[in-house]
Amino acid sequence: MFAGDTAGRRGPRTLRILGVASEGCRTLILSGELDLSSTDDLESMINQVCAPDTRLLTIDLSRLTFMDCAGVHVLVGAAALCVKNGCELRVVDGAAVRRLLELTGLRAEPWLHGDASALGQ
């Protein structure tokens, strides 16, 4: 397990990232707010865990209370990185982010799942 947050770098903490790793699978569980002030931290974490031995990267957004378009940009970048590295991406959305994902057209992406039960979790 590993964790990160944005506390102290740009003011008060807005995003917490909990990471879980096991046998080629990496899961990032986000809570709080994913916005322009916290996307660098998430991008850095994604780049760290999307290693050659990673077969599956899951990003769980279900605990977020807010996400803006900067967060959408990170998800699109994560999808491209996973394609480049040959690993599967699964993103679990949540109530607070669902409308934004619909408006941006990401609901149609095969890597986006409605909830954790869609992943068998």
PDB file of C-alpha atoms in Angstrom, residues 44-91:
ATOM      1  CA  SER A  44       2.924  11.523 -11.089  1.00  0.00           C
ATOM      2  CA  MET A  45       1.346   8.593  -9.249  1.00  0.00           C
ATOM      3  CA  ILE A  46      -0.075   7.166 -12.499  1.00  0.00           C
ATOM      4  CA  ASN A  47       3.348   7.407 -14.149  1.00  0.00           C
ATOM      5  CA  GLN A  48       4.912   5.575 -11.189  1.00  0.00           C
ATOM      6  CA  VAL A  49       2.449   2.689 -11.098  1.00  0.00           C
ATOM      7  CA  CYS A  50       2.071   2.190 -14.842  1.00  0.00           C
ATOM      8  CA  ALA A  51       5.311   0.233 -14.977  1.00  0.00           C
ATOM      9  CA  PRO A  52       6.235  -2.552 -17.408  1.00  0.00           C
ATOM     10  CA  ASP A  53       5.033  -5.225 -14.970  1.00  0.00           C
ATOM     11  CA  THR A  54       1.584  -3.616 -14.575  1.00  0.00           C
ATOM     12  CA  ARG A  55      -1.157  -5.553 -16.363  1.00  0.00           C
ATOM     13  CA  LEU A  56      -4.128  -3.630 -14.930  1.00  0.00           C
ATOM     14  CA  LEU A  57      -4.476  -0.096 -13.589  1.00  0.00           C
ATOM     15  CA  THR A  58      -7.722   0.719 -11.802  1.00  0.00           C
ATOM     16  CA  ILE A  59      -8.545   4.298 -10.849  1.00  0.00           C
ATOM     17  CA  ASP A  60     -11.443   4.508  -8.385  1.00  0.00           C
ATOM     18  CA  LEU A  61     -13.212   7.892  -8.460  1.00  0.00           C
ATOM     19  CA  SER A  62     -16.192   6.780  -6.382  1.00  0.00           C
ATOM     20  CA  ARG A  63     -15.010   8.632  -3.251  1.00  0.00           C
ATOM     21  CA  LEU A  64     -14.380  11.960  -4.984  1.00  0.00           C
ATOM     22  CA  THR A  65     -16.548  14.886  -3.948  1.00  0.00           C
ATOM     23  CA  PHE A  66     -15.537  17.028  -6.940  1.00  0.00           C
ATOM     24  CA  MET A  67     -13.680  16.771 -10.237  1.00  0.00           C
ATOM     25  CA  ASP A  68     -13.150  19.406 -12.911  1.00  0.00           C
ATOM     26  CA  CYS A  69     -11.948  19.222 -16.515  1.00  0.00           C
ATOM     27  CA  ALA A  70      -8.337  19.006 -15.364  1.00  0.00           C
ATOM     28  CA  GLY A  71      -9.233  15.616 -13.871  1.00  0.00           C
ATOM     29  CA  VAL A  72     -10.784  14.557 -17.170  1.00  0.00           C
ATOM     30  CA  HIS A  73      -7.509  15.469 -18.884  1.00  0.00           C
ATOM     31  CA  VAL A  74      -5.595  13.205 -16.475  1.00  0.00           C
ATOM     32  CA  LEU A  75      -7.944  10.282 -17.194  1.00  0.00           C
ATOM     33  CA  VAL A  76      -7.504  10.674 -20.952  1.00  0.00           C
ATOM     34  CA  GLY A  77      -3.744  10.810 -20.440  1.00  0.00           C
ATOM     35  CA  ALA A  78      -3.869   7.684 -18.272  1.00  0.00           C
ATOM     36  CA  ALA A  79      -5.769   5.873 -21.019  1.00  0.00           C
ATOM     37  CA  ALA A  80      -3.109   6.818 -23.570  1.00  0.00           C
ATOM     38  CA  LEU A  81      -0.291   5.771 -21.230  1.00  0.00           C
ATOM     39  CA  CYS A  82      -1.929   2.404 -20.607  1.00  0.00           C
ATOM     40  CA  VAL A  83      -2.279   1.788 -24.346  1.00  0.00           C
ATOM     41  CA  LYS A  84       1.368   2.737 -24.836  1.00  0.00           C
ATOM     42  CA  ASN A  85       2.498   0.422 -22.004  1.00  0.00           C
ATOM     43  CA  GLY A  86       0.182  -2.438 -22.931  1.00  0.00           C
ATOM     44  CA  CYS A  87      -1.827  -2.511 -19.735  1.00  0.00           C
ATOM     45  CA  GLU A  88      -5.566  -2.438 -19.215  1.00  0.00           C
ATOM     46  CA  LEU A  89      -7.219   0.627 -17.656  1.00  0.00           C
ATOM     47  CA  ARG A  90     -10.400   0.542 -15.611  1.00  0.00           C
ATOM     48  CA  VAL A  91     -11.905   3.692 -14.147  1.00  0.00           C
TER      49      VAL A  91
END
